[in-house]
Every structure is written in structure tokens, then in C-alpha cells.
Short mmCIF file of C-alpha atoms and ligand atoms in Angstrom, two decimals:
data_model
loop_
_atom_site.label_atom_id
_atom_site.label_comp_id
_atom_site.label_asym_id
_atom_site.label_seq_id
_atom_site.Cartn_x
_atom_site.Cartn_y
_atom_site.Cartn_z
CA MET A 12 53.34 122.38 142.11
CA LEU A 13 54.35 121.12 145.51
CA ILE A 14 56.51 123.17 147.77
CA GLY A 15 59.10 120.53 148.49
CA LEU A 16 61.22 120.55 151.58
CA ALA A 17 64.63 119.50 150.43
CA LEU A 18 65.64 116.42 152.31
CA ALA A 19 69.20 116.22 151.14
CA LEU A 20 72.20 118.31 152.02
CA THR A 21 72.81 121.29 149.78
CA PRO A 22 76.10 121.47 147.86
CA HIS A 23 77.51 123.68 150.62
CA ALA A 24 77.49 120.80 153.04
CA SER A 25 80.59 119.00 151.89
CA THR A 26 82.75 122.11 151.71
CA LEU A 27 81.44 123.39 155.02
CA ALA A 28 81.82 120.19 156.91
CA THR A 29 85.37 119.60 155.73
CA PRO A 30 87.68 120.96 158.39
CA THR A 31 90.60 123.07 157.24
CA PRO A 32 93.34 122.28 159.71
CA GLN A 33 95.15 125.42 160.78
CA ALA A 34 98.19 123.62 162.09
CA ASP A 35 99.55 120.16 162.35
CA SER A 36 98.16 118.95 165.62
CA GLY A 37 101.11 116.71 166.41
CA ALA A 38 104.52 118.35 166.05
CA SER A 39 103.55 122.01 166.36
CA ALA A 40 101.54 121.42 169.50
CA GLN A 41 104.68 120.14 171.18
CA ALA A 42 107.13 122.67 169.81
CA ALA A 43 105.18 125.92 169.87
CA PRO A 44 104.50 127.84 173.08
CA LYS A 45 100.92 127.52 174.24
CA LEU A 46 98.63 130.05 172.60
CA ASP A 47 96.23 132.11 174.66
CA PRO A 48 93.04 130.07 174.20
CA GLN A 49 90.85 133.12 174.77
CA GLN A 50 92.32 134.97 171.79
CA VAL A 51 92.32 131.93 169.54
CA LEU A 52 88.75 131.05 170.48
CA TRP A 53 87.53 134.56 169.86
CA ARG A 54 89.06 134.64 166.40
CA GLY A 55 88.09 131.05 165.59
CA VAL A 56 84.36 131.72 165.64
CA ASP A 57 83.02 132.44 162.16
CA ALA A 58 79.66 134.16 161.65
CA ARG A 59 79.57 133.32 157.94
CA ARG A 60 80.02 129.59 158.61
CA ALA A 61 77.23 129.71 161.19
CA GLN A 62 75.00 131.48 158.68
CA LEU A 63 75.57 128.77 156.08
CA ARG A 64 74.91 126.05 158.62
CA VAL A 65 71.54 127.56 159.46
CA ARG A 66 70.60 127.53 155.77
CA GLU A 67 71.62 123.90 155.47
CA LEU A 68 69.72 122.84 158.57
CA VAL A 69 66.55 124.67 157.50
CA ALA A 70 66.79 123.01 154.08
CA LEU A 71 66.43 119.64 155.83
CA GLY A 72 62.87 120.44 156.97
CA PRO A 73 61.39 121.28 160.39
CA ARG A 74 63.73 118.77 162.12
CA MET A 75 61.18 117.71 164.71
CA GLY A 76 62.42 114.89 166.94
CA GLY A 77 61.94 111.42 165.46
CA THR A 78 60.89 112.64 162.03
CA ARG A 79 62.77 112.07 158.81
CA SER A 80 64.13 115.63 158.86
CA GLY A 81 64.96 115.31 162.58
CA ASP A 82 67.10 112.28 161.77
CA ALA A 83 68.71 114.12 158.84
CA ALA A 84 69.56 117.03 161.14
CA ALA A 85 71.03 114.65 163.73
CA ALA A 86 73.15 113.07 160.99
CA TYR A 87 74.28 116.52 159.81
CA VAL A 88 75.33 117.59 163.30
CA SER A 89 76.95 114.25 164.06
CA LYS A 90 79.01 114.48 160.87
CA ALA A 91 80.08 118.04 161.67
CA PHE A 92 81.35 116.99 165.13
CA ALA A 93 83.03 113.86 163.81
CA GLU A 94 84.82 115.77 161.06
CA LEU A 95 86.29 118.04 163.70
CA GLY A 96 87.77 114.95 165.29
CA LEU A 97 85.41 114.84 168.26
CA GLU A 98 84.04 111.62 169.69
CA VAL A 99 80.30 111.45 169.06
CA ARG A 100 77.45 109.56 170.72
CA ILE A 101 73.81 109.30 169.77
CA VAL A 102 71.34 109.19 172.67
CA GLU A 103 67.87 107.95 171.77
CA THR A 104 64.57 108.31 173.59
CA PRO A 105 62.02 105.47 173.42
CA GLU A 106 59.99 105.43 170.20
CA ARG A 107 56.93 107.62 169.91
CA ARG A 108 54.57 108.79 167.18
CA THR A 109 55.96 111.57 165.02
CA TRP A 110 54.48 113.69 162.25
CA GLN A 111 56.16 115.66 159.48
CA PRO A 112 54.82 117.58 156.50
CA LEU A 113 56.87 116.58 153.45
CA ALA A 114 55.38 118.81 150.76
CA TRP A 115 52.29 120.90 150.16
CA THR A 116 50.59 123.40 147.93
CA LEU A 117 47.65 125.70 148.56
CA SER A 118 46.34 127.88 145.75
CA VAL A 119 43.24 130.00 145.18
CA ARG A 120 41.42 131.36 142.14
CA VAL A 121 38.19 133.18 141.28
CA GLU A 122 35.97 130.92 139.21
CA GLY A 123 35.25 132.27 135.77
CA SER A 124 38.16 134.74 135.93
CA GLN A 125 41.05 134.73 133.46
CA GLU A 126 43.48 135.40 136.31
CA PRO A 127 45.80 132.45 137.01
CA ALA A 128 45.56 130.63 140.32
CA ARG A 129 47.48 132.32 143.11
CA ARG A 130 49.61 130.27 145.42
CA LEU A 131 49.44 131.14 149.13
CA GLU A 132 53.18 131.24 149.68
CA ARG A 133 53.16 131.72 153.42
CA ALA A 134 50.77 128.87 154.16
CA TRP A 135 52.06 126.17 156.52
CA PRO A 136 50.25 122.96 157.49
CA TRP A 137 49.12 122.54 161.08
CA HIS A 138 50.58 119.72 163.12
CA ASN A 139 48.71 116.39 162.70
CA SER A 140 47.07 117.41 159.41
CA PRO A 141 46.50 114.26 157.30
CA ASP A 142 47.52 113.52 153.73
CA ALA A 143 45.09 115.36 151.48
CA LYS A 144 44.46 116.40 147.91
CA GLY A 145 41.38 118.17 146.61
CA SER A 146 39.52 121.21 145.48
CA ALA A 147 36.74 123.05 147.32
CA LEU A 148 34.77 126.29 147.25
CA LEU A 149 35.74 128.85 149.86
CA SER A 150 33.24 129.58 152.64
CA LEU A 151 33.21 131.70 155.79
CA GLU A 152 31.08 129.02 157.46
CA SER A 153 32.19 125.56 158.38
CA ALA A 154 30.14 123.20 156.24
CA PRO A 155 30.64 119.80 154.62
CA SER A 156 33.11 119.77 151.73
CA VAL A 157 33.91 123.50 151.72
CA ALA A 158 37.24 125.24 152.19
CA TRP A 159 36.55 126.98 155.47
CA LEU A 160 38.22 130.38 155.94
CA THR A 161 38.41 131.25 159.62
CA GLU A 162 40.44 133.24 162.08
CA ARG A 163 40.63 130.44 164.59
CA ALA A 164 40.23 126.80 163.73
CA GLY A 165 40.49 125.26 167.18
CA ARG A 166 41.89 121.78 167.54
CA GLY A 167 38.77 119.76 166.82
CA ALA A 168 37.18 118.18 163.82
CA SER A 169 35.36 120.07 161.10
CA THR A 170 33.40 118.63 158.20
CA ALA A 171 35.07 121.07 155.83
CA ALA A 172 37.37 119.59 153.19
CA VAL A 173 40.17 121.89 154.26
CA ILE A 174 40.59 124.70 156.82
CA LEU A 175 42.42 127.98 156.21
CA ALA A 176 43.17 129.68 159.54
CA SER A 177 44.74 133.12 159.85
CA ARG A 178 45.50 132.70 163.57
CA PRO A 179 47.69 132.09 165.45
CA ALA A 180 50.10 134.37 163.64
CA THR A 181 52.98 136.75 164.21
CA SER A 182 52.06 139.90 166.12
CA ASP A 183 51.51 141.78 162.84
CA GLY A 184 49.62 138.88 161.26
CA SER A 185 52.05 138.71 158.38
CA TRP A 186 53.12 135.08 158.94
CA PRO A 187 51.06 132.16 160.23
CA VAL A 188 52.18 130.19 163.25
CA PRO A 189 51.38 126.51 162.65
CA GLY A 190 48.81 125.33 165.19
CA ARG A 191 48.06 121.80 166.28
CA LEU A 192 45.14 119.52 165.42
CA ARG A 193 44.15 116.52 167.46
CA GLU A 194 45.79 113.29 166.38
CA GLY A 195 43.64 111.50 163.83
CA THR A 196 41.82 114.61 162.57
CA ALA A 197 40.43 113.83 159.12
CA GLN A 198 40.73 117.28 157.50
CA PRO A 199 43.92 119.26 156.97
CA CYS A 200 44.36 122.77 158.27
CA PHE A 201 46.74 125.37 156.86
CA GLY A 202 47.80 128.51 158.65
CA ILE A 203 47.72 131.44 156.23
CA ALA A 204 48.89 135.04 156.49
CA LYS A 205 46.50 137.85 157.39
CA PRO A 206 46.97 139.66 154.03
CA GLU A 207 46.16 136.38 152.26
CA ALA A 208 43.00 135.97 154.36
CA GLU A 209 42.01 139.59 153.66
CA LEU A 210 42.41 139.05 149.94
CA LEU A 211 40.12 136.03 150.09
CA ARG A 212 37.51 137.84 152.18
CA GLY A 213 37.59 140.69 149.68
CA TRP A 214 36.83 138.31 146.83
CA LEU A 215 33.96 136.74 148.77
CA ASP A 216 32.60 140.20 149.70
CA ALA A 217 32.58 141.09 146.00
CA GLY A 218 30.37 138.05 145.36
CA ALA A 219 33.03 135.90 143.72
CA LYS A 220 33.08 132.12 143.87
CA VAL A 221 36.55 131.27 145.13
CA ARG A 222 38.07 127.88 144.52
CA VAL A 223 40.80 126.44 146.74
CA ASP A 224 43.10 123.71 145.44
CA PHE A 225 45.14 121.91 148.07
CA GLU A 226 47.57 119.08 148.36
CA LEU A 227 49.48 117.87 151.38
CA ASP A 228 51.88 114.99 151.77
CA VAL A 229 52.79 114.05 155.34
CA GLU A 230 54.68 111.26 157.05
CA THR A 231 53.65 109.80 160.39
CA ARG A 232 55.76 107.12 161.96
CA SER A 233 56.88 105.71 165.24
CA ALA A 234 60.52 106.50 165.89
CA ALA A 235 63.09 107.30 168.56
CA ILE A 236 64.26 110.89 168.99
CA ARG A 237 67.97 111.28 168.40
CA THR A 238 70.21 113.58 170.40
CA VAL A 239 73.80 114.06 169.31
CA VAL A 240 76.46 114.42 172.00
CA ALA A 241 80.16 115.10 171.36
CA ARG A 242 83.06 115.40 173.77
CA LEU A 243 86.20 117.53 173.90
CA PRO A 244 88.54 116.06 176.54
CA GLY A 245 89.88 118.38 179.21
CA ARG A 246 93.37 118.71 180.71
CA LYS A 247 92.36 116.74 183.79
CA GLY A 248 91.70 113.73 181.59
CA GLY A 249 89.70 110.82 182.94
CA GLU A 250 87.90 107.89 181.42
CA ALA A 251 86.01 108.69 178.21
CA TRP A 252 82.37 109.63 178.86
CA LYS A 253 82.93 109.38 182.61
CA ALA A 254 84.91 112.55 183.40
CA PRO A 255 83.29 115.64 184.98
CA TYR A 256 82.17 117.90 182.15
CA PHE A 257 80.55 121.19 181.19
CA LEU A 258 77.73 121.01 178.62
CA PHE A 259 76.95 123.37 175.74
CA CYS A 260 73.58 122.60 174.18
CA ALA A 261 70.74 123.69 171.90
CA HIS A 262 67.47 122.13 170.84
CA GLY A 263 67.79 120.86 167.29
CA ASP A 264 64.10 120.83 166.39
CA ALA A 265 62.24 123.80 164.95
CA ASP A 266 60.09 124.10 168.06
CA SER A 267 56.86 125.12 166.31
CA GLY A 268 57.34 122.80 163.36
CA GLY A 269 58.01 125.73 161.01
CA PRO A 270 61.34 126.44 159.30
CA GLY A 271 62.96 127.33 162.65
CA ALA A 272 65.95 129.34 161.44
CA ASP A 273 66.32 131.51 164.52
CA ASP A 274 64.43 129.02 166.72
CA ASN A 275 66.58 127.03 166.73
CA ALA A 276 68.97 126.31 163.84
CA SER A 277 70.79 129.42 165.12
CA GLY A 278 71.38 127.73 168.48
CA VAL A 279 72.67 124.59 166.77
CA ALA A 280 75.02 126.63 164.57
CA THR A 281 76.24 128.52 167.63
CA VAL A 282 77.09 125.29 169.47
CA LEU A 283 78.84 123.99 166.33
CA GLU A 284 80.86 127.22 166.18
CA ILE A 285 82.00 126.75 169.78
CA ALA A 286 83.01 123.15 169.09
CA THR A 287 84.79 124.16 165.88
CA ALA A 288 86.65 127.09 167.40
CA TRP A 289 87.66 125.16 170.49
CA LYS A 290 88.84 122.01 168.76
CA ARG A 291 90.80 123.94 166.15
CA ALA A 292 92.36 126.15 168.81
CA ILE A 293 93.61 123.04 170.60
CA ASP A 294 94.81 121.54 167.32
CA ALA A 295 96.74 124.76 166.72
CA GLY A 296 98.49 124.55 170.09
CA ALA A 297 96.17 126.26 172.58
CA SER A 298 95.66 124.46 175.86
CA ALA A 299 92.58 122.29 176.32
CA PRO A 300 89.90 123.35 178.82
CA VAL A 301 90.65 122.27 182.37
CA HIS A 302 87.56 120.04 182.44
CA GLU A 303 85.98 118.12 179.63
CA VAL A 304 83.52 120.07 177.49
CA ARG A 305 80.60 118.36 175.78
CA PHE A 306 78.12 119.48 173.18
CA ALA A 307 74.53 118.24 172.91
CA ILE A 308 71.98 118.94 170.18
CA TRP A 309 68.63 117.80 171.57
CA GLY A 310 66.38 115.93 169.17
CA SER A 311 63.36 117.44 170.89
CA GLU A 312 63.61 120.42 173.21
CA ILE A 313 62.01 119.38 176.47
CA GLU A 314 61.52 115.65 175.93
CA SER A 315 65.15 114.94 175.05
CA THR A 316 66.50 117.19 177.79
CA ARG A 317 64.41 115.42 180.43
CA HIS A 318 65.35 112.02 179.08
CA PHE A 319 69.03 112.93 179.15
CA LEU A 320 68.85 114.29 182.69
CA HIS A 321 67.08 111.19 183.94
CA THR A 322 69.13 108.56 182.13
CA ARG A 323 72.60 110.04 181.58
CA VAL A 324 73.26 112.22 184.60
CA PRO A 325 75.31 111.20 186.53
CA ALA A 326 75.94 107.89 184.69
CA ASP A 327 77.93 109.70 181.98
CA GLY A 328 80.10 111.68 184.40
CA GLU A 329 79.56 114.57 186.76
CA LEU A 330 77.80 117.52 185.11
CA LEU A 331 79.44 120.82 186.11
CA GLY A 332 77.06 123.21 184.39
CA VAL A 333 74.98 123.86 181.28
CA LEU A 334 75.05 126.67 178.74
CA ASN A 335 72.06 126.53 176.42
CA TYR A 336 71.42 128.40 173.17
CA ASP A 337 67.92 129.18 171.98
CA GLN A 338 67.30 131.97 169.45
CA SER A 339 70.86 133.20 169.20
CA GLY A 340 70.59 134.34 165.59
CA PHE A 341 68.33 137.36 165.37
CA GLY A 342 66.56 140.15 167.22
CA SER A 343 63.90 142.41 165.77
CA GLY A 344 64.42 145.37 168.09
CA ALA A 345 68.04 145.75 169.10
CA ASP A 346 71.60 144.49 168.86
CA GLN A 347 71.38 142.73 172.16
CA VAL A 348 72.47 139.59 173.97
CA ASN A 349 70.71 138.40 177.12
CA VAL A 350 71.71 135.87 179.73
CA GLU A 351 69.06 134.12 181.81
CA PRO A 352 67.98 133.22 184.41
CA ASP A 353 69.94 135.43 186.79
CA ASP A 354 67.62 134.86 189.76
CA LEU A 355 68.96 131.44 190.76
CA PRO A 356 71.88 131.44 193.21
CA GLY A 357 73.52 128.53 191.39
CA ASN A 358 73.67 130.56 188.18
CA ALA A 359 75.32 133.68 189.58
CA ALA A 360 78.96 132.73 189.01
CA LEU A 361 78.44 131.64 185.40
CA VAL A 362 76.18 134.61 184.60
CA ASN A 363 78.78 136.99 186.00
CA ALA A 364 81.58 135.27 184.06
CA LEU A 365 79.59 135.69 180.82
CA VAL A 366 78.83 139.34 181.57
CA ALA A 367 82.47 140.03 182.46
CA VAL A 368 83.49 138.84 178.99
CA MET A 369 80.96 141.17 177.39
CA ARG A 370 81.97 144.14 179.53
CA GLU A 371 85.64 143.71 178.66
CA ARG A 372 84.93 143.37 174.98
CA ALA A 373 82.60 146.35 174.95
CA ASP A 374 85.36 148.42 176.56
CA ALA A 375 87.97 147.16 174.12
CA ASP A 376 88.37 148.64 170.67
CA ALA A 377 85.52 147.15 168.63
CA SER A 378 87.24 147.78 165.33
CA GLU A 379 85.07 145.59 163.13
CA PRO A 380 81.48 146.61 162.51
CA GLY A 381 79.12 144.11 164.03
CA ASP A 382 81.95 142.81 166.19
CA PHE A 383 79.99 143.03 169.38
CA PRO A 384 76.47 143.69 170.62
CA SER A 385 75.86 147.27 171.64
CA ARG A 386 73.69 145.98 174.49
CA PHE A 387 73.73 143.08 176.87
CA ALA A 388 71.64 142.25 179.87
CA THR A 389 70.78 139.60 182.41
CA ASN A 390 67.17 138.76 183.25
CA LYS A 391 65.13 136.59 185.58
CA SER A 392 63.53 133.27 184.68
CA LEU A 393 60.97 133.71 181.93
CA GLY A 394 60.02 130.05 181.55
CA GLY A 395 60.00 127.85 178.54
CA THR A 396 63.62 127.15 177.77
CA ASP A 397 65.30 123.77 178.10
CA SER A 398 67.98 125.13 180.44
CA TYR A 399 65.22 125.14 183.08
CA VAL A 400 64.84 121.40 182.79
CA PHE A 401 68.29 121.35 184.33
CA SER A 402 68.07 124.30 186.70
CA ASP A 403 64.66 123.19 188.02
CA SER A 404 65.92 119.69 188.73
CA GLU A 405 66.67 118.50 192.24
CA LEU A 406 70.25 117.70 191.26
CA PHE A 407 70.98 121.23 190.06
CA LYS A 408 69.15 122.88 192.94
CA SER A 409 70.81 120.80 195.63
CA ARG A 410 74.31 121.36 194.23
CA ALA A 411 73.70 124.96 193.08
CA LEU A 412 74.84 123.97 189.57
CA PRO A 413 74.39 126.56 186.84
CA ALA A 414 72.14 126.15 183.79
CA VAL A 415 72.02 129.32 181.75
CA SER A 416 70.70 130.36 178.34
CA VAL A 417 72.36 132.95 176.10
CA PHE A 418 70.15 134.45 173.39
CA SER A 419 69.59 137.45 171.15
CA SER A 420 65.78 137.37 171.26
CA ALA A 421 62.95 135.57 173.05
CA TRP A 422 59.27 135.22 172.24
CA GLY A 423 57.39 137.20 169.60
CA ALA A 424 57.06 140.55 171.32
CA ALA A 425 59.44 142.79 173.28
CA GLY A 426 59.49 142.05 177.00
CA GLU A 427 60.35 144.02 180.09
CA HIS A 428 60.95 142.37 183.42
CA LYS A 429 61.93 143.29 186.92
CA ARG A 430 65.66 143.38 187.39
CA THR A 431 67.12 140.80 189.73
CA SER A 432 68.58 142.47 192.80
CA GLY A 433 72.37 142.28 192.85
CA MET A 434 72.66 141.11 189.24
CA PRO A 435 73.95 143.13 186.28
CA GLY A 436 70.65 144.01 184.57
CA GLU A 437 71.06 146.20 181.47
CA SER A 438 74.49 147.27 180.28
CA TRP A 439 73.35 150.51 178.68
CA ARG A 440 71.27 152.14 181.39
CA GLU A 441 70.64 151.87 185.09
CA ARG A 442 67.10 151.00 186.07
CA ASP A 443 64.97 148.47 187.91
CA LYS A 444 63.80 146.77 184.75
CA VAL A 445 65.46 144.68 182.04
CA GLY A 446 64.46 144.68 178.39
CA VAL A 447 64.38 141.45 176.38
CA ASP A 448 64.48 141.69 172.60
CA TYR A 449 62.02 139.73 170.47
CA ASP A 450 61.80 137.97 167.11
CA LEU A 451 58.87 139.11 164.97
CA TYR A 452 58.95 135.75 163.15
CA TYR A 453 58.82 133.71 166.37
CA HIS A 454 57.46 130.19 165.73
CA SER A 455 55.98 131.25 162.38
CA SER A 456 56.46 130.11 158.80
CA GLY A 457 58.47 133.33 158.43
CA ASP A 458 61.29 132.06 160.69
CA THR A 459 63.48 131.61 157.62
CA PRO A 460 67.19 132.35 157.16
CA GLU A 461 66.28 135.22 154.80
CA ASN A 462 64.17 136.91 157.47
CA THR A 463 66.42 136.25 160.46
CA THR A 464 69.95 134.82 160.52
CA ASP A 465 70.94 136.06 157.05
CA LYS A 466 70.19 139.59 158.24
CA GLU A 467 72.31 139.41 161.40
CA PRO A 468 74.64 136.41 161.26
CA TRP A 469 76.99 138.11 163.73
CA ASN A 470 74.47 137.42 166.50
CA MET A 471 75.54 133.78 166.50
CA ALA A 472 79.21 134.78 166.61
CA TRP A 473 78.59 137.03 169.62
CA CYS A 474 76.75 134.29 171.46
CA ALA A 475 79.38 131.68 170.63
CA ARG A 476 82.30 133.89 171.71
CA VAL A 477 80.66 135.01 174.92
CA GLY A 478 79.70 131.43 175.80
CA CYS A 479 83.15 129.99 174.97
CA LEU A 480 85.10 132.49 177.00
CA GLY A 481 82.62 132.75 179.84
CA ALA A 482 82.51 128.98 180.31
CA LEU A 483 86.29 128.69 179.99
CA ARG A 484 86.78 131.20 182.78
CA TYR A 485 84.04 129.65 184.88
CA LEU A 486 85.73 126.23 184.60
CA GLU A 487 89.19 127.61 185.38
CA ALA A 488 87.79 129.24 188.53
CA LEU A 489 86.17 126.08 189.87
CA PRO A 490 87.86 124.77 193.01
ZN1 ZN B 4 63.43 127.48 171.12
#
């Protein structure tokens, strides 16, 4: 049986995407006194809705830019923005080659045994693996027509019929991280979990003949990468798509090509929460942000961000700052939110505005369990996030514009970094270092909703609320 990646929306989609207006946006907005947008925004963010959105996005497939599931995710996000009543644009990169696994199965059995075949549930195909279907005997040596069991497959060609590689993997080896083969490689490679590899080695050690049955269906095509951008007009008005604006964003692809629940369906759901809460607050009578606010879901993390920066800034209006979400849905070690990078002068005002929101809320009565992170921190540049495409650019450097990421975990192991002088550092202790929480399932086939966002959906609500209010205050304070 093939493990199919559902390519249609689940039944939740229609109910989720249908907005439930909280007030008539016409008459009541004129009659009622203006609501405090900070209170309305805070309450308008819904962790449960974000949790469901992550499940729906993951069900679409790995959502890599330009692939079938990437397009489905762009359509999903576009629909969600449009149903809120926001104006939506699709920005496309030039076409390029894309690859997506559509369905696969990998099962093993001892020849001559009565035991049924065992499916390797955690297996995930490596990038650029070709279509394949076959059966081969397991071997610890790479040889023609065998199923080669190895720790490290490398990127190159093998004469084996199929490769089973137990690395790279999560730090405990329990979930494979899909690696990457060279384009045009003739044999497929599957990442498998360490316990699965140990089971197979045990069978071979006992002298068994082990048969591997495999099937993989992939799609390669040339296609543009779609980024979805939506706009929420500000009080200062201005021509559509030309006004100065602040940008909330998240990469919409799964980064590693795995399920990508925390990295980064969580970031997408967080941005959608901000858009939802803000638009509904305005519909209910709260004042609009002083400047226009836009939302971008990048089709491909770095490629789309660079393309946008080079082709749309400043043609689409003056960019006032960027708040990026990447891994805002889970943390293996702590209830913690981090803001980075805090070691760029242009980021200081926005970082401090975000931290001020968290400090105030931590001091306030946190009556609901899970209402707020017990820890928050600011840390220096760690590399690798799309907000750096902006903050490293000449435009952002020369104008000291902020580009900041808010997240609940980073990388696959806990980190500790030197605290930036003069910046907040850790909220819960005073020291020269800053801790960064991690996600055990980082980039692996275990980055599923069950393992991450379903366990701590409130992470996305924290990140959305902090970002909303921090950016709102930052914009109000601009000269
Ligand atoms: Zn990411």
C-alpha cells in the first residue's frame, strides 16, 4: 500500500476558511466608539484555529516551491486571505525544476518466515529520488541490484536498486532527515529511522535473508514558485500596493521537504492568525494600523525572499520593516519565545517593542493556562533564516530598517549564545548568555502536527500576539 500524501483540502478547510463576522463592518464601525486594537487583537488570535491550519497545510504535502503541493498551499493561503476580505497578489519567480514525492512504500520481510512484511513507517524519500518500484535483497555492501543499508549514502550514484540510509537523522536517531541526491540519480534513497536500521542489522546478523519491497512515485516539473501577498490598508491610506508598509512573513515550504509542521506550517498559521485577528478587529470597529500592513507567505524560503527583495522593493511601496515567523509552533525544551537578531542596530527598536509586550503580559495576571510563555529572550544572529535576506541587504543596512524573526525553537539541538550587550537577553535570569530552545523533530519526517504543533498550539498564539502588538506599537512610534 502506498502512503499517499493527500492533495486535497480536508473537510475542515471550508469551515475554517469561512470567516465568522463579529460585527457589521459598516454601520457599527461608524456608530461605536473605537475599540482598543491591542485588546481586540490579543483576544482575536486563536490557537485552536492555528492548530487546525497546520494540519491542513501538512496534509497538502511538503509544499516545496513550484511543486504541486506548493501550489496547493499557495491556493490555500490565498483563499484564507481573500475570505477575510484582504486584497491578494501572487508573486511568481521564474520557472525552475522542482521535485516532489507523491506517494511511497517501503517494507521489509525475512524470507521464509511466516511473519508478515513490516512497513518502515518513518521512511522518507530523499530529494531527487526517481520513480521506482521493485524488490531486492538487503545488503550492508553497495552492490548491483541489492537494497543497500548504510548509515550515510552520500549524494552520488550507487548501483544498488535502492538505498536505505539511517543518517542524517534527528539527534536521537529516531526520525530520518531527508537528504539530497544529485539530480538525475538513477536509484532512489530512503531515509529510515535508527531503530528500523537496527532491526534490519539484527536480522542480517542472525543470518536471515531480508527482502525489501519499495515503490516511489514522484513528480518533477518546471514551474514558477508562488508567493502569496495580502494587504491590510493603514489609516494613512495611499494608492493600493504603493503605500509604505510593514511586512509579516513566513516561508510556506517545508524547508527539508518533510512534513514541515513546525518548520514551517506553524509560521504560516501564525501569519494567518495575525491577518485574521487584525482584519476582524478593524471590522468590529477597532482602528486600522497607522501604516499599511502586508502579509507574505514565501513559496520558497530564501529564493522567494531574494526575488521579492530584488523585484518588488521599492516598486511596491516603501518597506518599513519585516517580522518573520519560522518555527513558531513548538519547542522541545521550554515554554519559550525568542526574538532575533538583536545585534543589528536597525533591529533594536522593533526588538524592544516586542519584548516590552512580553514583559507587560508576563507581569499581568496570566489567568489562562498556556496564556503566555514562561520565558522569552533576545539573541544574536544565528544565520539561516529568511529575515536575514532583508537585514543583510544594502537597503536595510543603509536605512537601519528592522527585519526580525520571532520563534519558539530553532535548529535540532539546544543552543546557547553570547548575549548582545545592551539588549534584553533572557527574561528569567541575568547572565551573559542566551538560551535558544530546539525542536527534536527539526527537518525530519517526524515534524508532524502530532509531534509538534498539536502538543503546544499555544506557541503560535503567543508568537502571533507578540508580533501583532509589537509591530503595532513600533509603527505608531515611527516619526
Ligand atoms: Zn524554517
